[in-house]
Structure formats: structure tokens, C-alpha cells
Coordinates of C-alpha atoms in Angstrom, one line a residue:
M103 CA 0.0 0.0 0.0
R104 CA 1.3 3.4 -0.9
P105 CA 1.4 6.2 1.7
L106 CA -1.2 8.9 1.3
S107 CA 0.4 11.6 -0.8
I108 CA 1.0 15.1 0.6
D109 CA -0.8 16.5 -2.5
T110 CA -3.9 14.5 -1.8
L111 CA -3.9 15.8 1.8
T112 CA -3.5 19.4 0.8
H113 CA -5.1 20.0 -2.6
K114 CA -8.2 17.8 -2.8
A115 CA -10.0 18.2 0.5
L116 CA -12.7 20.8 0.7
R117 CA -14.1 22.0 4.0
F118 CA -17.9 22.4 4.2
G119 CA -19.8 24.5 6.6
Q120 CA -22.6 26.9 7.4
L121 CA -25.6 25.3 5.9
C122 CA -28.6 27.5 5.1
M123 CA -32.0 26.8 3.6
D124 CA -34.0 29.6 1.9
R125 CA -37.1 29.1 -0.2
G126 CA -36.2 25.5 -0.8
T127 CA -32.7 26.2 -1.9
L128 CA -29.7 24.8 -0.1
Y129 CA -26.7 27.0 0.5
W130 CA -23.3 26.2 2.1
T131 CA -19.8 27.4 2.3
E132 CA -16.7 25.4 1.2
S133 CA -13.1 26.3 1.9
R134 CA -10.7 25.5 -0.9
P135 CA -7.1 24.9 0.1
D136 CA -5.9 25.2 -3.5
E137 CA -7.4 28.8 -3.5
K138 CA -5.4 29.6 -0.3
G139 CA -8.4 28.6 1.9
R140 CA -10.9 30.9 0.2
S141 CA -14.4 30.3 1.5
V142 CA -17.0 30.1 -1.3
L143 CA -20.8 30.4 -1.1
M144 CA -22.4 27.5 -3.0
T145 CA -25.7 26.1 -4.1
L146 CA -26.4 23.0 -6.2
E147 CA -26.0 25.2 -9.3
G148 CA -22.5 26.2 -8.3
E149 CA -20.7 29.3 -6.9
V150 CA -23.1 32.1 -6.0
L151 CA -20.9 35.2 -5.5
P152 CA -18.0 36.7 -7.5
K153 CA -14.6 35.0 -7.2
T154 CA -13.3 38.1 -5.4
T155 CA -15.4 37.3 -2.3
N156 CA -14.2 35.2 0.6
I157 CA -17.1 34.5 3.0
K158 CA -15.5 34.7 6.4
S159 CA -16.2 36.7 9.6
R160 CA -13.5 37.2 12.2
V161 CA -15.8 37.9 15.2
H162 CA -14.4 36.2 18.2
E163 CA -11.5 35.4 15.8
Y164 CA -13.0 32.0 15.1
G165 CA -15.9 33.4 13.1
G166 CA -18.9 31.5 12.0
G167 CA -22.3 33.0 11.1
S168 CA -20.6 34.8 8.2
Y169 CA -23.6 34.8 5.9
L170 CA -27.4 34.5 5.7
V171 CA -29.8 34.0 2.8
S172 CA -33.3 35.2 3.7
D173 CA -36.1 35.8 1.2
G174 CA -33.6 35.6 -1.6
N175 CA -31.3 38.3 -0.1
I176 CA -27.7 37.3 0.5
I177 CA -26.1 39.0 3.5
F178 CA -22.4 38.2 4.2
T179 CA -19.1 39.4 5.6
N180 CA -16.2 39.5 3.2
D181 CA -12.9 38.5 4.7
T182 CA -10.7 41.1 3.0
D183 CA -12.5 44.1 4.5
Q184 CA -14.8 42.6 7.2
R185 CA -17.6 44.8 5.8
V186 CA -21.2 43.5 5.6
Y187 CA -22.6 43.1 2.1
F188 CA -26.3 43.1 1.1
N189 CA -26.7 41.5 -2.3
D190 CA -23.2 42.3 -3.5
Q191 CA -23.2 45.9 -2.1
P192 CA -21.2 46.9 1.0
I193 CA -23.4 48.5 3.6
T194 CA -21.1 48.9 6.6
T195 CA -17.7 50.4 6.9
K196 CA -14.6 48.9 8.5
E197 CA -14.8 51.5 11.3
Q198 CA -18.2 50.3 12.3
G199 CA -16.8 47.0 13.5
R200 CA -17.0 43.4 12.6
F201 CA -20.3 41.6 12.3
A202 CA -21.6 38.1 12.2
D203 CA -24.6 35.8 13.0
F204 CA -27.2 37.7 10.9
C205 CA -31.0 37.9 11.2
F206 CA -33.0 39.7 8.5
D207 CA -36.0 41.8 9.3
A208 CA -37.8 42.6 6.0
K209 CA -40.6 44.5 7.8
R210 CA -38.2 47.0 9.3
A211 CA -35.6 46.8 6.4
C212 CA -32.7 46.0 8.7
I213 CA -30.4 43.2 9.7
Y214 CA -29.7 42.2 13.3
A215 CA -26.2 41.0 14.0
V216 CA -23.5 40.4 16.6
R217 CA -21.2 43.4 16.5
E218 CA -17.6 43.4 17.7
L219 CA -15.5 46.5 18.2
E220 CA -12.0 46.4 19.7
D221 CA -13.0 46.1 23.3
T222 CA -16.8 45.9 23.1
N223 CA -19.4 43.4 21.9
T224 CA -23.0 44.4 21.3
L225 CA -26.1 43.3 19.4
A226 CA -26.7 45.7 16.6
R227 CA -29.3 46.7 14.0
I228 CA -27.8 47.4 10.6
G229 CA -30.0 49.5 8.3
L230 CA -29.9 48.8 4.6
D231 CA -28.6 52.3 4.3
G232 CA -25.6 51.4 6.4
T233 CA -26.7 53.0 9.7
V234 CA -25.7 50.9 12.8
I235 CA -27.5 51.2 16.1
D236 CA -26.8 49.0 19.1
I237 CA -30.0 47.4 20.5
A238 CA -28.4 45.4 23.4
T239 CA -25.3 46.4 25.3
G240 CA -23.7 45.7 28.7
A241 CA -22.9 42.0 28.4
D242 CA -19.4 40.9 27.4
F243 CA -20.7 38.8 24.5
Y244 CA -23.8 38.2 22.3
A245 CA -24.9 35.5 19.9
E246 CA -27.9 34.1 17.9
P247 CA -30.3 37.0 17.4
R248 CA -33.5 35.4 16.2
L249 CA -36.6 37.2 15.1
S250 CA -40.0 35.7 15.6
P251 CA -41.9 34.9 12.3
D252 CA -44.5 37.5 13.0
G253 CA -41.8 40.1 13.7
S254 CA -43.2 40.9 17.1
C255 CA -40.1 40.1 19.1
I256 CA -36.5 39.1 19.0
V257 CA -34.5 36.8 21.3
W258 CA -30.7 36.5 21.8
I259 CA -28.0 34.7 23.8
S260 CA -25.5 36.7 26.0
W261 CA -22.8 35.8 28.5
N262 CA -20.2 37.5 30.6
H263 CA -16.6 36.9 31.7
P264 CA -15.3 34.6 33.0
N265 CA -17.8 32.2 31.4
M266 CA -17.5 30.7 28.0
P267 CA -20.8 30.1 26.1
W268 CA -20.7 26.4 27.1
D269 CA -20.5 27.4 30.8
N270 CA -23.3 29.8 31.5
T271 CA -25.4 32.0 29.2
T272 CA -28.7 34.0 29.3
L273 CA -31.6 33.9 26.9
T274 CA -33.3 37.3 26.5
Q275 CA -36.5 38.4 24.7
W276 CA -37.4 41.9 23.6
D277 CA -40.7 43.1 22.0
F278 CA -39.2 46.3 20.7
S279 CA -41.1 48.5 23.1
S280 CA -41.0 47.1 26.7
P281 CA -37.8 46.4 28.6
P282 CA -36.1 43.1 27.6
K283 CA -37.0 40.1 29.8
I284 CA -34.9 37.1 30.7
L285 CA -36.4 33.8 29.5
A286 CA -33.7 31.4 30.8
E287 CA -30.4 31.6 32.7
N288 CA -28.0 29.8 35.0
A289 CA -27.1 27.1 32.4
S290 CA -25.5 26.9 29.0
I291 CA -28.4 27.9 26.8
Q292 CA -28.0 27.5 23.0
H293 CA -29.7 27.7 19.7
P294 CA -33.0 29.5 20.1
M295 CA -35.3 28.8 17.1
W296 CA -38.9 29.8 16.3
T297 CA -41.5 27.6 14.7
L298 CA -43.7 29.1 12.1
N299 CA -46.5 29.5 14.7
N300 CA -44.1 31.6 16.9
T301 CA -43.2 28.9 19.4
L302 CA -39.7 29.3 20.8
H303 CA -37.4 26.3 21.3
Y304 CA -33.9 26.2 22.7
L305 CA -31.3 23.9 24.3
T306 CA -30.0 23.9 27.9
D307 CA -27.5 21.7 29.7
Q308 CA -29.4 22.0 33.0
S309 CA -30.0 18.2 33.0
G310 CA -26.4 17.4 32.5
T311 CA -26.6 17.2 28.7
W312 CA -27.7 19.8 26.1
N313 CA -31.4 19.1 25.5
F314 CA -34.8 20.7 25.1
P315 CA -36.1 21.5 28.6
S316 CA -39.3 19.6 28.1
Y317 CA -37.7 16.4 26.9
P318 CA -34.1 15.7 28.0
L319 CA -32.4 12.8 26.3
P320 CA -29.2 11.1 27.6
A321 CA -27.2 12.6 24.8
D322 CA -25.8 16.1 23.9
L323 CA -27.9 17.8 21.3
G324 CA -25.6 20.8 21.6
Y325 CA -21.9 21.4 21.1
P326 CA -19.4 23.9 22.5
P327 CA -20.1 27.0 20.3
W328 CA -16.6 28.0 19.3
L329 CA -18.2 29.2 16.1
L330 CA -21.3 31.4 15.8
N331 CA -24.6 30.1 14.3
M332 CA -23.9 26.4 14.6
K333 CA -27.0 24.4 13.5
R334 CA -27.5 21.3 15.6
Y335 CA -31.2 20.9 15.1
C336 CA -33.9 22.0 12.7
F337 CA -37.7 21.7 12.3
H338 CA -38.7 18.9 9.9
Q339 CA -42.4 18.6 9.1
D340 CA -44.1 18.2 12.6
K341 CA -40.9 17.0 14.4
I342 CA -37.4 18.2 15.2
A343 CA -34.4 16.6 13.5
A344 CA -31.4 16.8 15.8
I345 CA -27.7 15.7 16.0
A346 CA -27.2 13.8 19.3
T347 CA -23.7 13.0 20.7
T348 CA -23.0 10.1 23.1
D349 CA -19.4 9.1 23.9
A350 CA -18.1 11.3 21.1
T351 CA -20.3 9.5 18.5
D352 CA -23.2 11.2 16.7
T353 CA -26.6 9.9 15.8
L354 CA -29.5 11.7 14.1
Y355 CA -32.9 11.7 15.9
L356 CA -36.4 12.7 14.9
I357 CA -37.9 14.2 18.1
D358 CA -41.6 14.7 18.9
L359 CA -41.7 17.1 21.8
K360 CA -45.5 16.8 22.0
D361 CA -45.5 13.0 22.5
K362 CA -42.1 12.9 24.2
T363 CA -40.7 10.3 21.8
H364 CA -37.7 10.1 19.5
T365 CA -36.7 7.8 16.7
E366 CA -33.2 7.2 15.4
I367 CA -32.5 8.0 11.7
E368 CA -30.3 5.1 10.6
T369 CA -27.2 6.1 8.6
P370 CA -23.7 4.7 8.1
F371 CA -22.2 8.0 9.6
T372 CA -20.8 8.7 13.0
S373 CA -20.3 12.5 12.9
F374 CA -22.6 15.3 11.7
N375 CA -21.9 19.0 11.2
E376 CA -25.0 21.1 11.0
I377 CA -28.4 20.1 9.8
V378 CA -31.2 21.9 7.8
S379 CA -34.5 20.8 6.2
D380 CA -36.5 21.8 3.1
G381 CA -39.6 20.1 4.5
I382 CA -39.0 16.9 2.7
N383 CA -35.3 16.1 2.9
L384 CA -32.7 16.7 5.6
Y385 CA -29.3 18.1 4.6
T386 CA -26.2 17.6 6.7
I387 CA -22.4 17.4 6.5
A388 CA -21.7 13.7 7.4
S389 CA -18.6 11.6 8.0
G390 CA -17.9 8.1 9.3
P391 CA -15.2 5.5 9.6
H392 CA -15.2 5.1 5.8
N393 CA -16.5 8.5 4.8
L394 CA -14.7 11.8 4.6
P395 CA -17.0 14.8 5.2
T396 CA -19.7 14.7 2.6
L397 CA -22.7 16.9 2.0
V398 CA -25.7 14.6 1.9
S399 CA -29.5 14.7 1.6
I400 CA -31.5 12.3 3.8
L401 CA -35.0 11.2 3.3
P402 CA -35.6 9.8 6.7
Q403 CA -35.6 5.9 6.8
T404 CA -35.7 5.8 3.0
Q405 CA -32.6 7.0 1.2
I406 CA -29.3 9.0 1.5
K407 CA -27.9 10.9 -1.5
T408 CA -24.5 12.4 -1.9
I409 CA -24.6 16.1 -3.0
R410 CA -20.9 16.9 -2.8
K411 CA -17.8 15.2 -1.5
S412 CA -14.9 17.0 0.3
S413 CA -12.5 14.7 -1.6
D414 CA -12.6 12.3 -4.5
I415 CA -10.0 10.0 -3.1
N416 CA -11.0 6.4 -2.5
L417 CA -9.0 4.7 0.2
K418 CA -9.3 0.9 -0.2
K419 CA -8.3 0.0 3.3
P420 CA -8.3 3.0 5.6
S421 CA -7.4 2.6 9.3
E422 CA -10.7 2.1 11.2
P423 CA -11.1 3.7 14.7
I424 CA -11.4 1.4 17.7
S425 CA -13.3 2.9 20.7
I426 CA -11.3 2.3 23.9
N427 CA -12.2 3.3 27.4
F428 CA -8.9 3.0 29.3
G429 CA -9.9 3.9 32.8
S430 CA -9.2 7.6 33.2
A431 CA -10.5 8.7 29.8
H432 CA -11.4 7.6 26.3
M433 CA -9.6 7.3 22.9
F434 CA -10.2 6.2 19.4
F435 CA -7.2 4.0 18.4
Y436 CA -6.3 3.8 14.7
P437 CA -4.0 0.9 13.9
P438 CA -1.5 1.3 10.9
S439 CA -3.3 1.0 7.6
N440 CA 0.2 0.2 6.1
K441 CA 2.0 -2.3 8.3
L442 CA 5.7 -1.5 8.1
Y443 CA 6.9 -2.5 11.5
D444 CA 6.4 -5.5 13.8
L445 CA 5.2 -3.1 16.5
P446 CA 4.3 0.3 15.1
P447 CA 5.5 3.7 16.3
L448 CA 2.7 5.6 18.0
I449 CA 1.4 9.2 17.7
V450 CA -0.7 10.2 20.7
S451 CA -2.9 13.2 19.7
P452 CA -4.8 15.3 22.3
H453 CA -7.4 17.3 20.4
S454 CA -7.6 21.1 20.4
G455 CA -10.1 23.2 22.3
P456 CA -9.7 21.8 24.9
T457 CA -13.5 21.8 24.8
A458 CA -13.8 19.6 21.7
H459 CA -13.5 15.9 20.9
Y460 CA -12.4 13.4 18.4
A461 CA -15.1 11.5 16.6
P462 CA -14.8 8.0 15.1
T463 CA -14.3 9.0 11.5
L464 CA -12.0 8.7 8.5
N465 CA -9.5 11.5 8.9
L466 CA -6.9 12.4 6.3
T467 CA -4.5 13.7 8.9
V468 CA -4.8 10.4 10.7
E469 CA -4.5 8.4 7.5
Y470 CA -1.4 10.4 6.5
W471 CA 0.3 8.9 9.6
T472 CA -1.2 5.4 9.6
S473 CA -0.4 4.9 5.9
R474 CA 3.2 5.6 6.9
G475 CA 3.2 2.8 9.5
F476 CA 2.2 4.8 12.6
A477 CA -0.5 3.9 15.0
F478 CA -2.6 6.9 16.1
A479 CA -4.3 7.5 19.4
A480 CA -7.0 10.2 19.3
V481 CA -7.4 11.0 23.0
N482 CA -10.7 12.4 24.4
Y483 CA -9.1 13.5 27.7
A484 CA -11.0 14.9 30.7
G485 CA -12.6 18.1 29.6
S486 CA -13.7 16.8 26.2
S487 CA -17.2 17.5 24.9
G488 CA -19.4 14.7 23.7
F489 CA -19.5 12.9 27.1
G490 CA -21.9 15.3 29.0
K491 CA -21.4 18.3 31.2
A492 CA -19.7 16.7 34.2
Y493 CA -16.9 15.2 32.0
R494 CA -16.6 18.5 30.2
N495 CA -16.1 20.4 33.4
R496 CA -13.6 17.9 34.9
L497 CA -10.7 19.9 33.4
N498 CA -11.5 23.2 35.1
G499 CA -8.6 24.1 37.3
Q500 CA -6.7 21.0 36.2
W501 CA -5.6 21.9 32.7
G502 CA -2.1 20.5 32.1
I503 CA -2.7 17.9 34.8
L504 CA -5.6 15.6 34.0
D505 CA -5.3 15.9 30.3
A506 CA -1.6 15.1 30.5
A507 CA -2.3 12.2 32.7
D508 CA -4.8 10.8 30.2
C509 CA -2.3 11.0 27.4
I510 CA 0.3 9.2 29.5
N511 CA -2.3 6.6 30.4
A512 CA -3.4 6.1 26.8
R513 CA 0.2 5.3 25.8
Q514 CA 0.6 3.0 28.8
Y515 CA -2.6 1.1 27.9
L516 CA -1.5 0.5 24.3
K517 CA 2.0 -0.6 25.6
D518 CA 0.4 -3.0 28.0
Q519 CA -1.8 -4.4 25.2
Q520 CA 1.4 -4.8 23.1
L521 CA -0.1 -2.8 20.3
I522 CA 2.8 -0.3 19.8
D523 CA 6.5 0.1 20.1
P524 CA 7.0 1.8 23.5
T525 CA 10.4 3.2 22.5
K526 CA 9.0 5.1 19.5
C527 CA 6.1 7.2 20.8
A528 CA 5.5 10.8 19.9
I529 CA 2.8 13.2 21.1
I530 CA 1.5 15.8 18.7
G531 CA -1.1 18.6 19.5
S532 CA -2.3 21.8 18.0
S533 CA -3.4 24.9 19.8
A534 CA -4.8 23.7 23.2
G535 CA -3.6 20.2 22.2
G536 CA -0.1 21.7 21.8
F537 CA -0.4 22.9 25.4
T538 CA -1.3 19.4 26.5
A539 CA 1.5 17.8 24.5
L540 CA 4.1 20.1 26.1
A541 CA 2.6 19.7 29.6
T542 CA 2.7 15.9 29.1
I543 CA 6.5 15.8 28.5
T544 CA 7.1 17.9 31.7
Q545 CA 5.6 14.9 33.6
T546 CA 7.1 11.9 31.8
D547 CA 10.0 10.8 29.6
A548 CA 7.9 8.1 28.0
F549 CA 7.6 10.0 24.7
A550 CA 10.6 10.1 22.4
A551 CA 9.4 13.2 20.6
A552 CA 6.8 16.1 21.0
I553 CA 5.4 18.4 18.4
S554 CA 3.4 21.5 19.2
L555 CA 1.5 23.2 16.3
Y556 CA 0.6 26.8 17.2
G557 CA 0.4 25.7 20.8
I558 CA 0.2 27.5 24.1
C559 CA 3.3 27.4 26.3
D560 CA 2.7 30.2 28.9
V561 CA -0.9 30.8 29.9
K562 CA -0.1 34.0 31.9
A563 CA 1.6 35.6 29.0
L564 CA -1.3 34.5 26.7
C565 CA -3.9 36.1 28.9
T566 CA -2.2 39.5 28.5
C567 CA -2.3 39.4 24.7
T568 CA -5.0 37.0 23.5
H569 CA -8.3 38.0 22.0
K570 CA -11.3 39.0 24.2
F571 CA -13.3 35.8 23.6
E572 CA -10.8 33.5 25.4
S573 CA -9.2 36.1 27.7
H574 CA -10.7 34.6 30.8
Y575 CA -11.1 31.0 29.5
N576 CA -7.5 30.0 30.3
N577 CA -7.8 31.2 33.9
T578 CA -10.8 28.9 34.4
L579 CA -8.9 26.0 33.0
I580 CA -5.4 26.4 34.4
G581 CA -6.3 26.9 38.0
T582 CA -2.7 28.3 38.6
Y583 CA -0.3 29.6 36.1
S584 CA 2.4 27.3 37.5
H585 CA 0.8 24.5 35.4
S586 CA 2.1 26.2 32.2
P587 CA 4.8 24.1 30.5
I588 CA 7.1 27.2 30.4
H589 CA 7.6 26.9 34.1
H590 CA 8.7 23.3 33.9
V591 CA 11.2 23.4 31.1
D592 CA 13.9 22.0 33.4
K593 CA 11.9 18.7 33.6
I594 CA 11.9 18.1 29.9
R595 CA 14.2 15.6 28.3
T596 CA 12.1 15.0 25.2
P597 CA 13.1 16.6 21.8
V598 CA 10.6 19.2 20.8
L599 CA 9.4 20.6 17.4
L600 CA 7.4 23.9 17.4
I601 CA 5.5 25.1 14.3
H602 CA 3.6 28.4 14.3
G603 CA 2.0 30.9 11.9
S604 CA 3.4 34.4 11.8
E605 CA -0.1 36.0 11.7
D606 CA -1.6 34.0 14.6
K607 CA -3.9 36.4 16.6
I608 CA -5.2 33.7 19.0
V609 CA -2.0 32.1 20.2
P610 CA 0.7 34.5 19.0
P611 CA 4.0 33.1 17.8
S612 CA 5.8 34.7 20.7
Q613 CA 4.5 31.7 22.7
S614 CA 6.5 29.2 20.7
E615 CA 9.5 31.6 20.4
A616 CA 9.7 31.9 24.2
F617 CA 9.5 28.2 24.7
Y618 CA 12.1 27.6 22.0
S619 CA 14.5 30.0 23.7
A620 CA 13.9 28.4 27.1
L621 CA 14.7 24.9 25.7
K622 CA 17.8 26.1 23.9
A623 CA 19.1 27.8 27.0
R624 CA 18.9 24.4 28.7
H625 CA 20.4 22.6 25.8
I626 CA 17.3 20.5 25.2
P627 CA 17.0 19.4 21.5
C628 CA 14.4 21.6 19.8
E629 CA 13.5 23.0 16.5
Y630 CA 11.2 25.9 15.6
K631 CA 9.5 26.5 12.2
L632 CA 7.7 29.8 11.5
I633 CA 5.2 29.7 8.6
E634 CA 4.9 33.2 7.1
G635 CA 1.4 34.6 6.5
E636 CA -0.5 31.9 8.3
G637 CA -2.9 32.4 11.2
H638 CA -4.2 30.1 13.9
G639 CA -4.6 26.8 12.0
F640 CA -3.0 26.3 8.7
R641 CA -5.4 26.9 5.7
S642 CA -3.4 27.3 2.5
A643 CA -2.1 24.2 0.7
D644 CA 1.5 25.4 0.9
A645 CA 1.3 25.9 4.7
I646 CA -0.3 22.5 5.3
K647 CA 2.3 20.8 3.1
T648 CA 5.2 22.6 4.9
S649 CA 3.7 21.6 8.3
F650 CA 3.3 17.9 7.5
L651 CA 6.6 17.5 5.7
T652 CA 8.4 19.2 8.5
Q653 CA 6.7 16.9 11.1
E654 CA 7.4 13.7 9.1
S655 CA 11.1 14.5 8.6
Y656 CA 11.5 15.4 12.2
L657 CA 9.8 12.1 13.5
K658 CA 11.8 10.0 11.1
S659 CA 15.0 11.5 12.5
V660 CA 14.2 11.6 16.2
L661 CA 12.5 8.2 16.3
E662 CA 15.2 6.7 14.0
L663 CA 12.6 5.3 11.6
K664 CA 13.6 3.7 8.3

């Protein structure tokens, strides 16, 4: 079997997102690596907007909610200038701020949106003439403005430091004349949506999982909203179609809130990203153990049709994930798809977030390594989503401790089961996963190499320069700054590779530079690669290629692989 080529990894994999249904027409965005990551608005007929557009908002830096199609009108944020456009015409100026998560009010000829200025977030009304008026202020953050179908009132989500939106939010309603009133609080409340008869639904994690208040299921219908306007459920005929996550694995349900019943929609997929309905079919971005992300239509219990694939590659025998609970946490173990060694070298990979999770899906990054003879352990450490609220909150005050212990335990389990070569183990993490990777090697010499991709090294320093959205998040996680890897460099014996983007505004490259200098001062083997022009997470094909080739060369050298 031939290893997965670097060109296949970089040039052929599209990224789908932001589904929208308007007048029976399906819209979505797709990011194209061979166009330097440009995000394109698509329908079944093809690209909708001029090729000079790049649909991307930078609100909260992570973005999301960068466009809306309503009554045939296309509202979007263009990446190059962060201005709001209405049917190809810019209606805001750069000085008015950044906007996202749009809601169109045809009756009042305006758009409601989350507004972000340098130090302030508000909920704003944008007139089609470009005037901007704040309609809700005072909270640190706002999200999901949603107008009732009859136009009589609007609801929104807000939250304040030190909370993140998966910790504690408030749902507020305003009728445009009386003072706003709070509908729900003291929980993580998400995704308010109105039915056509003006009934409001939303999710809350008060029961221990994100669910509808009137019918809690033993699964998470929500997901940590790192991005704005994530669509985890939709109205479908007289029911609700929802994505439900249990033990990091997704299922689709049809839920009847009136009868308090639910039915599983059977599919071959194990992960779903967003869902919308045209009243007949459901549309979602689905992936599974044998499926890369694919835009599909689903006629419940009848048929599944492929609309667009993220990649045309056909892997004959990809590595299949094995779900393993190893005591302290959970992982998906991917054996080598190309057996080159009696016992394979191992890559332990803590996911980013840290409030995220690995799903049991075909993953080109994983396949890149398994096709080169590596085993791959995708670790869902304490603090991961997809296992309920209690598991998600376990990491608070223990970041760099429990997650590192789980990575050490994952390696030990695989060693005990004689599934890997214990002398050739590496740990690789990106962003928050990079923090975990570096924290892990301050507590053990069991790994022969560590790689941090745009990772955090010094939480205290990060809190002084990171963006507003996460400025208090790290304090909640870390408990004490002494957990930061930068304070334990003297304990490291493991060779380290650091890779960072020069334009990273979330975790600035100064983080990796400081760690590199500290390692060099102590004569610890280390390398540092700065990729010019890249931000947080590598998007362009050239940057992705540089990152993977650098990692591969490094591991072959340090692990002494043939």
C-alpha cells in the first residue's frame, strides 16, 4: 500500500460548513485549500458570488455565522475588508466594527447581528442604508439574534466573563417596546429557534446534557459553540431533527416534543456537522469510519444521496477507529493502515479546544500517519465534549494535569496491550492540544518526541495578549499559572518541534518563540518553524504541506525510523 500523498492531503480536501435553507434552496460554504483557503458560497447550481469574495467573519477570531440568505437576499461578511454586504453591495464600513450571525427583518428593512468593536461586543441593528444602532449592550458577548416569524419580538443569547458560552449564558427576549426580559439563565443555553407559529425552542444543559427543557435525552444535542450560528437541530415537518452525541459519536434523531418520543434515523455515519430541512429532505455534512466529510441529503428511513464530496479519493483499506475506554478517559485507536513494523511507532494526539472531541471518522490527517506505518491514538481526555457536562467540566482548574495524565495513560494502555513500540512514541497537539503535548512531556520521559502546532506554552503571557473571547477561559482551565509548560522546562528531556503561523492572533508566535528560547538555554534538543502569512490553524495548501513534511522529517530523524 502506498502512503497517502501530501498533494492528496492538501489540494483535494474541501471544508464544508454553514448550511442555510432559503425558499427550498440549499446554501453552504466550502473552503478550498488550492485557493489559499478561500471560503466560497455554494448552491447545487455552483458558486453564487463573484470570485473576489471570501465568506468569512472574524468575530471572536474563530468566526462562524458569516452569511445568511433570507427571502432571496444574500447577507455576508467579506474576509478582505470585514464589511457587511447586502446582495453584493457593501453597507457597513470597517470603522463600524466586525459583524456576524445575521438575522434579516424585512418588515423593518434591517439586519440584526453580533457586533464586535476592539473592546466591546453588542447586538446591533444594521439599516440597509448602512446606519448601525446598538440594541443590546452591557454583556461581554452576544450571539444568535433570532426574530419571531410574526416580527413581534427578538431573542438572543448573551454571557459574561469569566464564562464561556458552554459554561453559563442567558436567553433574553425583547418586543421592541417594553424592557427586555430574561427567559432562561444559570445554564449553558443554546440555539433559540422559532417555529412558524411563533413557538420558541432552545437547548439547555441543566439536565447534564444539552437538550430541550421539556424532553431531556441522555445525549448532547448541543456542542461547544466555538463558532457562531452552529445548527445542531432543525424543524422537519411536525418534528425536530437533531444531532445527538453520546461518547463522542453522533446519531440523528427525529424528536416529537409533544408526544415525548424520539426515533433514530439510521445512517452509516458517526459524525454530523449542521443540519437543515426543506420540509422533505434533511441536509447535513456527514462523515464516518469510511467517509470523509460529505454533504448529503437524507429522506428519513428511505434514502441517502451524496450532494458533494470533500474529496474524490477512495481509500481501499483505511485505518478504522477502535473505541477504547482505558480507565481515566477515552480514545479512538487507529492501527496502521500500512503495516511497516512488527510493532508500530505511536502518535498520541490530544485534540484542540480543549473543549472539543475526536469522533470515530475517516480523517486524512490520521490516514497520513497510519499509511506511513504509525498507530494513532486520538485521545478524548478529561474536559472533552461529547460525554456530558460533568466530563466537560472535569478539566476546570486541572488543565495541564488531568489531560496530560490521560495522554500518559493512553500510551501505557497501548503498551500493556502490546499494540505499539513503546520506544518510538510521539505526542502531537495543535493549539490547546499543543499545550497538553508540552505539559505531558514535563511529567514523563515516555515520549521520544513532542510536536506543538501553534500551541500554548505560557498561559499567563497569553492572557495578556490573546483576544477577548478567550481572555478569561484559560484562567478557568489552568487553576494556577504554575501548570504552564514554560515553568517546567527544566523537567523536559524529550526533543521538541514547534511550528507556528506568523499571523496567529489567537496564540501569538511569541508563545513558541519563548518556549524555544527556554529549551535552547537548557540545551534541550528543539526546532522551531515559523510559517509566514498563516494564522491560527493552517489553511493554505502550501502551509499544510510545509507543516506535514516538517513533522514527518522530524519524526523519522528523532524516532530513528527507516
